[in-house]
Tab-separated table of C-alpha atoms in Angstrom:
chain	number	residue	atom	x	y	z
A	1	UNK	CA	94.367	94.585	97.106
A	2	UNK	CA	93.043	97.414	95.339
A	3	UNK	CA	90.732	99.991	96.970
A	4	UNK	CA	88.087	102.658	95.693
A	5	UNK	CA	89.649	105.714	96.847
A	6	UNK	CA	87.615	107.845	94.238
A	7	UNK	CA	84.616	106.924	96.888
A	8	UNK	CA	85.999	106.056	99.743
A	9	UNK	CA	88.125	109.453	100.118
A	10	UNK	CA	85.104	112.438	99.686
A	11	UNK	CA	83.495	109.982	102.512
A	12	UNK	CA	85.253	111.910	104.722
A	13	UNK	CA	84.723	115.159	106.081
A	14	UNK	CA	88.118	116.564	105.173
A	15	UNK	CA	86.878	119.548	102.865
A	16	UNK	CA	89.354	121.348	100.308
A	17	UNK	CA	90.536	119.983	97.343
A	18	UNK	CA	92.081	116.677	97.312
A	19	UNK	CA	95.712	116.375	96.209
A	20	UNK	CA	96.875	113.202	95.992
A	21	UNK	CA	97.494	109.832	98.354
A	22	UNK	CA	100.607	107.736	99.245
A	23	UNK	CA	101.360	104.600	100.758
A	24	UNK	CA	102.533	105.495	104.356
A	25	UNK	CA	104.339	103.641	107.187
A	26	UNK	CA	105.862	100.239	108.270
A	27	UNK	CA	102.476	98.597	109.712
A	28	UNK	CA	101.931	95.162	109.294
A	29	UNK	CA	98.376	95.213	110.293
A	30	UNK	CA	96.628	98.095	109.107
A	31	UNK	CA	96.691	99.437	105.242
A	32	UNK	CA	97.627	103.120	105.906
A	33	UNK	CA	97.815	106.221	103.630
A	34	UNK	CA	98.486	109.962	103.511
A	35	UNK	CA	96.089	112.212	101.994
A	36	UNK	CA	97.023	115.301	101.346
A	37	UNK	CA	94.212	118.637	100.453
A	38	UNK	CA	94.772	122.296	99.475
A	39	UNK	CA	93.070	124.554	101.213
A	40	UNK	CA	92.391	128.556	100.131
A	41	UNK	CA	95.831	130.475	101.574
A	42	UNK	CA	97.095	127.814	103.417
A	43	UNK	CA	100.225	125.373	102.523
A	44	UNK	CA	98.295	121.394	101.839
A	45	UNK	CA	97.357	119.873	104.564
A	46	UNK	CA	97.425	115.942	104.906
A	47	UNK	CA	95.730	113.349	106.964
A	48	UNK	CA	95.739	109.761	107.833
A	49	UNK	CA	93.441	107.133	106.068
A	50	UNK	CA	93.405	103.619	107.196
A	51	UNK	CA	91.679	100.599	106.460
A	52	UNK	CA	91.332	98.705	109.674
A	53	UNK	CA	92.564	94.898	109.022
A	54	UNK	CA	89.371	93.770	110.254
A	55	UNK	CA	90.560	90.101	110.251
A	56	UNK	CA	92.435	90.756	112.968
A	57	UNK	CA	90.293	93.327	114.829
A	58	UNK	CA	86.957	91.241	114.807
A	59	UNK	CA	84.536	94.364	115.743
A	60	UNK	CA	86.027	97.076	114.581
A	61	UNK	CA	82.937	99.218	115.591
A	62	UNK	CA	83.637	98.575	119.191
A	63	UNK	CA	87.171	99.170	118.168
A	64	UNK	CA	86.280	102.905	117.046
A	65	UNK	CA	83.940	103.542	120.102
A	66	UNK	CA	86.743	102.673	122.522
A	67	UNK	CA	89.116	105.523	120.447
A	68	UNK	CA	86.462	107.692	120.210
A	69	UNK	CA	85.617	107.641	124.133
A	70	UNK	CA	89.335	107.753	125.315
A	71	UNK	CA	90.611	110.570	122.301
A	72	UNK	CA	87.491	112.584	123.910
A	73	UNK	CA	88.458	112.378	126.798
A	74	UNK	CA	91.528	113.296	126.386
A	75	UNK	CA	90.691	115.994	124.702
A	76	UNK	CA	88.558	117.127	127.353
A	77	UNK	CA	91.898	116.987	129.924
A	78	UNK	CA	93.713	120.034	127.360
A	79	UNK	CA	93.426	123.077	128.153
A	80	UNK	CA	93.546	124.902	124.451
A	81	UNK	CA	95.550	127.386	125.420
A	82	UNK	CA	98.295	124.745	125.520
A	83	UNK	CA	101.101	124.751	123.266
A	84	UNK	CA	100.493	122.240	120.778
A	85	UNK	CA	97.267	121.488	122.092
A	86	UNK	CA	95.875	120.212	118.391
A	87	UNK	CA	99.060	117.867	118.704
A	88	UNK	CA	98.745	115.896	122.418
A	89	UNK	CA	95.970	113.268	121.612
A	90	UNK	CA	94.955	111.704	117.730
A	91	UNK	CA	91.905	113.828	116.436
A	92	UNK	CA	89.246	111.739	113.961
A	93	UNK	CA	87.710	113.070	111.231
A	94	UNK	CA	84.306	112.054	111.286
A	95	UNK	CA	82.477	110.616	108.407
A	96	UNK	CA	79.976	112.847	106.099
A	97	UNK	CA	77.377	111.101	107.646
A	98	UNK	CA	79.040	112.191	110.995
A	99	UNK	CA	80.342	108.817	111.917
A	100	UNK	CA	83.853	107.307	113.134
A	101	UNK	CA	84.295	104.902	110.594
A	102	UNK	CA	83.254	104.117	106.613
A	103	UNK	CA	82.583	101.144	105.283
A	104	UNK	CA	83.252	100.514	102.059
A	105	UNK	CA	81.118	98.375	99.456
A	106	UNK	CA	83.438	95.673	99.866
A	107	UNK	CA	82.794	95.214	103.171
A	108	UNK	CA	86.436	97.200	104.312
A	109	UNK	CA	86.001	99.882	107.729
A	110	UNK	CA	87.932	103.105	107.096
A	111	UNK	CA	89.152	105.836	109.376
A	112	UNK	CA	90.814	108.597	109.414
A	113	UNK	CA	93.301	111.355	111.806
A	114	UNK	CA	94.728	114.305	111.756
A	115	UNK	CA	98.315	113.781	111.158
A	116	UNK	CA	100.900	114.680	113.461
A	117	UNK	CA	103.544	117.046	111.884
A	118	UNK	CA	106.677	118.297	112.722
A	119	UNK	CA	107.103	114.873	114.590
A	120	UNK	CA	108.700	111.685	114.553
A	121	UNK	CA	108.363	108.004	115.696
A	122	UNK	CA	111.574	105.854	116.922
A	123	UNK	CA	112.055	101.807	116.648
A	124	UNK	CA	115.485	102.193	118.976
A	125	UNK	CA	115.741	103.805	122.609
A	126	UNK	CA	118.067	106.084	124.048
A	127	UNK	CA	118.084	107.423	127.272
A	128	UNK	CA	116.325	110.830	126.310
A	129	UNK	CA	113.961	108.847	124.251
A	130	UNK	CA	112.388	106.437	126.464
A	131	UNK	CA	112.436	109.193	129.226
A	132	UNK	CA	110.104	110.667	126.485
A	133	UNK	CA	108.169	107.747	126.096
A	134	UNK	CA	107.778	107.510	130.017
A	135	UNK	CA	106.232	110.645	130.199
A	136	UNK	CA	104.144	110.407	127.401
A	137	UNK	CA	102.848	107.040	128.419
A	138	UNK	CA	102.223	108.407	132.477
A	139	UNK	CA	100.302	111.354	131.117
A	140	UNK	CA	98.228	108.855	128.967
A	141	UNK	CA	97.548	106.919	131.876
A	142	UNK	CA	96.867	110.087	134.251
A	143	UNK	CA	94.854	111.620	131.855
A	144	UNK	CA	92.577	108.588	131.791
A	145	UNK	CA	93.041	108.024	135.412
A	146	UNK	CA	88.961	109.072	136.012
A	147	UNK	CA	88.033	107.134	132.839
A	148	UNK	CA	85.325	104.465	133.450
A	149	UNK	CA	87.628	101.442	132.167
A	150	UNK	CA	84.750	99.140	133.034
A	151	UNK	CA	82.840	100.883	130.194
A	152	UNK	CA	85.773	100.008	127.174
A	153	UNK	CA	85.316	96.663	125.076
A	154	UNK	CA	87.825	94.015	125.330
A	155	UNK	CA	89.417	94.044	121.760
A	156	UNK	CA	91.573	90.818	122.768
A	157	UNK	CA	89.674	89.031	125.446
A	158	UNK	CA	92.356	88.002	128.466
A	159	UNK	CA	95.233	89.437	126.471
A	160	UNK	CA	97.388	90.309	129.314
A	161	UNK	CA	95.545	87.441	131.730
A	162	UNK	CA	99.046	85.648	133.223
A	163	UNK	CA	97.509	83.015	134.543
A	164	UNK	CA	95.613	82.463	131.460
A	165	UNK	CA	98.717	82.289	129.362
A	166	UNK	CA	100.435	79.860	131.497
A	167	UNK	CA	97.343	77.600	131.538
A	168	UNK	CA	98.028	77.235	127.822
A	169	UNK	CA	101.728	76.493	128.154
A	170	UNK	CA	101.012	73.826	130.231
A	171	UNK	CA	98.578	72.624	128.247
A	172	UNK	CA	101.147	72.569	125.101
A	173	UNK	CA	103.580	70.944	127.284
A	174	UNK	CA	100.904	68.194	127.978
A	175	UNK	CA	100.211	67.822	124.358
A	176	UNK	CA	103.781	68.283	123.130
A	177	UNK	CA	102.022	67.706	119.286
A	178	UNK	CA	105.231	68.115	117.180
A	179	UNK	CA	107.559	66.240	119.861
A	180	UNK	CA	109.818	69.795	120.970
A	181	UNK	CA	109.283	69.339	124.859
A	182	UNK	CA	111.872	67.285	125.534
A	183	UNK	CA	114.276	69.716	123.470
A	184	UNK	CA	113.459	72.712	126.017
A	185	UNK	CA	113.431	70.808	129.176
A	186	UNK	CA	115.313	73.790	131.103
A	187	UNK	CA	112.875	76.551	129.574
A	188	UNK	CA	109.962	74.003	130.823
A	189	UNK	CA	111.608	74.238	134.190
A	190	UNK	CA	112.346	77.795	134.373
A	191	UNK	CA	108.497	78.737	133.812
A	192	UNK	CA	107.373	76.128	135.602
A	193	UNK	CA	109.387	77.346	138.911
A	194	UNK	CA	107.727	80.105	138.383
A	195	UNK	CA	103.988	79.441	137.973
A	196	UNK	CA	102.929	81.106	140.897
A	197	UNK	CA	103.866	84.333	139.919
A	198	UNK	CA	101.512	83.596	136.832
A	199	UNK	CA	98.233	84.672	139.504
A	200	UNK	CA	99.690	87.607	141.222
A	201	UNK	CA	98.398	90.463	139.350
A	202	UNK	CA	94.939	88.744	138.565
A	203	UNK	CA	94.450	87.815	141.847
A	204	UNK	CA	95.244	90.896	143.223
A	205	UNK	CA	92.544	93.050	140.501
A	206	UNK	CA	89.948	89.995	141.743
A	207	UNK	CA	90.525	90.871	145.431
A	208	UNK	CA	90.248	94.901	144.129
A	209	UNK	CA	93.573	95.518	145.820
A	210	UNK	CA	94.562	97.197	142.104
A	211	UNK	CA	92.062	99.202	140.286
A	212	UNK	CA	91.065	98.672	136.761
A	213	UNK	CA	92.300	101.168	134.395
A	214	UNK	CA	92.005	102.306	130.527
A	215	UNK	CA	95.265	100.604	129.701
A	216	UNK	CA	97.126	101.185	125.767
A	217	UNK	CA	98.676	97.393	125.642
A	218	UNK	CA	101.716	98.028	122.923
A	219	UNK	CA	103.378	100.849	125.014
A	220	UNK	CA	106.350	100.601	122.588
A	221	UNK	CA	108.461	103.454	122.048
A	222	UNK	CA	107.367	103.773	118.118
A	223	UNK	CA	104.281	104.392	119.577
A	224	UNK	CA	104.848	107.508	120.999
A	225	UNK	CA	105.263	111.172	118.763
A	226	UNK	CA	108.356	112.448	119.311
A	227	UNK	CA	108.575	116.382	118.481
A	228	UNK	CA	110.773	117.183	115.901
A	229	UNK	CA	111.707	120.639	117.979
A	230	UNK	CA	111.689	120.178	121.657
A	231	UNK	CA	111.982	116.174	121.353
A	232	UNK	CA	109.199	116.137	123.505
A	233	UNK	CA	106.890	112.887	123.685
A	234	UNK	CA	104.026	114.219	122.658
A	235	UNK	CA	101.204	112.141	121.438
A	236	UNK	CA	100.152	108.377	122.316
A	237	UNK	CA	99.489	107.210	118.777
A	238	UNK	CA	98.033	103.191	117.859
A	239	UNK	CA	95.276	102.864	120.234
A	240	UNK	CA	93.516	99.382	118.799
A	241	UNK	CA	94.580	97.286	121.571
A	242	UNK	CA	93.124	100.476	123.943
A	243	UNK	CA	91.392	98.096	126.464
A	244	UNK	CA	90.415	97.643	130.280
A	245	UNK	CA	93.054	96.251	132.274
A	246	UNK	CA	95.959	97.118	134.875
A	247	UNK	CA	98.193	100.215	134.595
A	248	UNK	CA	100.964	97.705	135.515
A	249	UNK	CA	100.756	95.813	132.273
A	250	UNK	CA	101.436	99.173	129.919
A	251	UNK	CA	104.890	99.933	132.754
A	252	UNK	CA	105.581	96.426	132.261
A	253	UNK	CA	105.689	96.030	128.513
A	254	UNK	CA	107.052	99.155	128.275
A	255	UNK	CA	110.371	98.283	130.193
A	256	UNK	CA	110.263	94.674	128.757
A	257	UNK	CA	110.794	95.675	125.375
A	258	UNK	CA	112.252	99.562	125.865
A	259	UNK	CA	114.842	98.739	128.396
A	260	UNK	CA	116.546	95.409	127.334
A	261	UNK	CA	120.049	95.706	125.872
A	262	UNK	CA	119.743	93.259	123.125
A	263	UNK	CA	117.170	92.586	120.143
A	264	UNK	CA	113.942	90.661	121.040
A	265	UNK	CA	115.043	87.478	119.322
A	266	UNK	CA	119.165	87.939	120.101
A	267	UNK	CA	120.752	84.626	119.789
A	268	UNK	CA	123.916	85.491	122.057
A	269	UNK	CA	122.180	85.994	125.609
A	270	UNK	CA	125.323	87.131	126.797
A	271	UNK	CA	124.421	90.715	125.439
A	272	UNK	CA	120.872	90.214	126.954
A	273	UNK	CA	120.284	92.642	130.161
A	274	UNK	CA	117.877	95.079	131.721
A	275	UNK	CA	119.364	98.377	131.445
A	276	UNK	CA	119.096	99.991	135.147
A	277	UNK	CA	119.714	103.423	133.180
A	278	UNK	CA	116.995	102.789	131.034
A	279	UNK	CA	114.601	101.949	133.994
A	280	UNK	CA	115.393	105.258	135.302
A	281	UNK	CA	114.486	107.619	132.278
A	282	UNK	CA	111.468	105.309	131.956
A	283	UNK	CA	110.259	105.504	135.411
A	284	UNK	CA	111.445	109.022	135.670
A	285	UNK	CA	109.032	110.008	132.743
A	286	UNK	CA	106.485	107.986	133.646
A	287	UNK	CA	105.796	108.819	137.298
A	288	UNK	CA	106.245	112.519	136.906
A	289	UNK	CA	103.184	112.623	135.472
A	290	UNK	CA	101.401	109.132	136.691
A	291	UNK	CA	102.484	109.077	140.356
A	292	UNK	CA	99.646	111.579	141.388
A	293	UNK	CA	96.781	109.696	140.119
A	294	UNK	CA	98.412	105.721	140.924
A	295	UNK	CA	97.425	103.662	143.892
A	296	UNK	CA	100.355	102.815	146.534
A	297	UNK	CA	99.736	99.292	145.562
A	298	UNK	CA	100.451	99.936	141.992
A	299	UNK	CA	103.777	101.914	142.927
A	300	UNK	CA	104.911	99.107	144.983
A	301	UNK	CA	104.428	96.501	142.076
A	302	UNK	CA	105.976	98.799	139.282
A	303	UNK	CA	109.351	96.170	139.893
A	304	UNK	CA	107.110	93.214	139.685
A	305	UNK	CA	105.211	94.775	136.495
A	306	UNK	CA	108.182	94.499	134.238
A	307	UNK	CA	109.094	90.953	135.421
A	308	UNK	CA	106.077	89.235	134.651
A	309	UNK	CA	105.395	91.152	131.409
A	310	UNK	CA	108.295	89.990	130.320
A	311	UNK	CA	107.871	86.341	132.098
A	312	UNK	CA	104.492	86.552	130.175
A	313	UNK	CA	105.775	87.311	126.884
A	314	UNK	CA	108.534	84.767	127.136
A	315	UNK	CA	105.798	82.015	127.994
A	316	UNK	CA	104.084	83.055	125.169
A	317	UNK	CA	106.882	82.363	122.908
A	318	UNK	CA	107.550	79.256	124.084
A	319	UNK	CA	103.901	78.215	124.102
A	320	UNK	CA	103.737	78.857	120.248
A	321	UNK	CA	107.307	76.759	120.128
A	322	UNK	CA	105.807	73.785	121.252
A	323	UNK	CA	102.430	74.020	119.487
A	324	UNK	CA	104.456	74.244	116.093
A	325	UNK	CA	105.101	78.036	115.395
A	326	UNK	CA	101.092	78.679	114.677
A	327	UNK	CA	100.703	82.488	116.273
A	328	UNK	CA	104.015	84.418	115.961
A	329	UNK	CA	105.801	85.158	112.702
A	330	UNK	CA	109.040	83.063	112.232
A	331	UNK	CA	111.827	84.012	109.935
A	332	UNK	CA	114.138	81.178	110.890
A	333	UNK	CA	114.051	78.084	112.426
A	334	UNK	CA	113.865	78.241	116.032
A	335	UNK	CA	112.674	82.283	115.972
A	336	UNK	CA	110.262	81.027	119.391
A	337	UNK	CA	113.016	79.537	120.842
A	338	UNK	CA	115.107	82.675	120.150
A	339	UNK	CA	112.662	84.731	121.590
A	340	UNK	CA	111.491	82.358	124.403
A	341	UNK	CA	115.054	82.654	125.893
A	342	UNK	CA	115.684	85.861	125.697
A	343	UNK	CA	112.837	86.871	127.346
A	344	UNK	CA	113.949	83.973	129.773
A	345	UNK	CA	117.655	85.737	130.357
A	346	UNK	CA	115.519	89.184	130.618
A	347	UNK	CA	113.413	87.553	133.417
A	348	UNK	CA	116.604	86.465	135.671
A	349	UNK	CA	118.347	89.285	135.203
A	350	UNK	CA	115.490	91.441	136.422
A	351	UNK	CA	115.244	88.992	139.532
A	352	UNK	CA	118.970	89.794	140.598
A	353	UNK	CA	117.938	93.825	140.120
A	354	UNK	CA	114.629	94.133	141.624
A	355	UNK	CA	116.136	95.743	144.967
A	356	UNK	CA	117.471	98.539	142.831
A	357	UNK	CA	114.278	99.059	140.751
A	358	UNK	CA	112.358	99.491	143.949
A	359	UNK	CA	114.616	101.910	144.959
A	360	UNK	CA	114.205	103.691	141.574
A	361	UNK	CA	110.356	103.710	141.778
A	362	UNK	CA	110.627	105.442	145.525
A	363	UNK	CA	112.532	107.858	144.271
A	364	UNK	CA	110.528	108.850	141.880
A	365	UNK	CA	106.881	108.464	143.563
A	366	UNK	CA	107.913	110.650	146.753
């Protein structure tokens, strides 16, 4: 699709004289560019401009006000004295008209960021990088800590409700529309033996023995700034799925998909494992600058976290399995499956550890 970038660009507030644009990044859901400006005695300076894929983002002006409240916030927690104080939260340039978001004729919402230089993102972890990560995701959540979560619109309605994701596996095993069920009747079994751990969080957030928090909901490590320099985590970055919910699911997700020593969709499950080293650096990061502002509850349920993210995502994949491949992108026949079961061998293997990862997390939160 072709855009208007003659009009859309001077929409912004970015002032000096516009250089040029390029296609930038590997997003699949967002169109994103870097637009670069001279400015008088200065080297150019660029920024990002992104169209915000509004078919999957339904209300992308309650998408904005969410970044908007939490980037100000943040903002608000740096002192500017701070090295690379510009650098430790995404800034937005504001509209001409002073808003966070254009829209173009066509209907399109555009935004824009100061981009982060001198600093990378990573798709693989090692141990120094999702320590990194850790900390950069526990000083998201502690700077947020006092943030009125209850305040934030839900971008994806229940996305991280358990209970409500195993309601809907059971009802595709009930419907079983393209006959698959009785091909995975040991994954059926496997989830189903564990349907009660499906309620534990929710229950416990009903009962307000966990508090509701501003949670980020794709803590992956390529979503963390990594500084070229220090190799420092350094900036949160990708904050559409920025939402209310428990600081648990962000830990979670974060060891689910940082922490496993195999691909997502790994065929041979014999290289699937949770990486106790890896659960160190993350927690390690992560509580040395979350542990002040967490709950004892949500210390003591760290462990549990990463299981039933990972138990969550798993029935997830099989869910979409058995309703004929409708949600998740397949590449092969059988991709669910794939996934489904490694998230499966994940899930056990995490059962037979969770003495040592609580041992981890006390070390850590003392």
């Amino acid at each position: 699709m072709s855009y208007d970038f003659d009009k859309i660009i001077p929409s912004f507030s970015f002032g000096g004289e516009f250089i040029h644009r390029e296609q930038f990044g590997h997003g699949h859901i967002n169109d994103t560019y870097a637009v670069y400006f001279k400015y008088i005695n200065c080297p150019p300076v660029r920024y990002i401009l992104q169209r915000i894929n509004h078919n999957v983002f339904k209300d992308p002006v309650k998408l904005m006000e969410n970044i908007s409240g939490v980037t100000n916030h943040i903002s608000g927690k740096i002192a500017p004295s701070e090295r690379d104080a510009g650098r430790r939260v995404m800034r937005i340039i504001k509209t001409t008209e002073g808003q966070n978001y254009h829209v173009d004729p066509d209907g399109n919402y555009w935004r824009s960021y100061v981009f982060i230089d001198n600093a990378a993102t990573y798709q693989n972890a090692t141990l120094e990088l999702f320590t990194q990560s850790g900390v950069a995701f526990g000083r998201f959540q502690n700077q947020l800590a006092d943030y009125p979560a209850h305040t934030l619109h839900e971008s994806i309605p229940n996305f991280h409700n358990t209970r409500a994701r195993f309601e809907a596996l059971e009802e595709a095993i009930a419907r079983d529309s393209e006959g698959r069920a009785s091909l995975v009747a040991s994954e059926i079994a496997f989830a189903l033996e564990r349907k009660p751990d499906a309620s534990v969080l929710v229950e416990m957030l009903l009962r307000g023995e966990l508090p509701l928090r501003v949670t980020h909901n794709d803590t992956k490590l390529n979503n963390v700034m990594i500084d070229n320099d220090t190799g420092e985590g350094i900036c949160v970055i990708d904050l559409d799925t920025v939402m209310p919910g428990l600081s648990l699911y962000d830990f979670g997700d974060s060891i689910r998909f940082g922490a496993s020593t195999g691909d997502e969709d790994e065929r041979d499950l014999s290289k699937i494992s949770m990486s106790l080293e890896l659960f160190e650096g993350f927690t390690k990061g992560y509580l040395s600058q979350a542990r002040g502002s967490m709950t004892q509850a949500e210390l003591d349920m760290l462990p549990f976290s990463a299981r039933i993210m990972t138990f969550e995502c798993g029935i997830r994949f099989l869910t979409d399995y058995l309703s004929g491949d409708t949600y998740f992108k397949t590449h092969r026949e059988g991709h669910n499956l794939d996934r489904c079961r490694t998230q499966f061998k994940l899930v056990a293997d995490m059962e037979t550890k969770l003495d040592k990862m609580s041992e981890i997390v006390k070390k850590y939160s003392a």
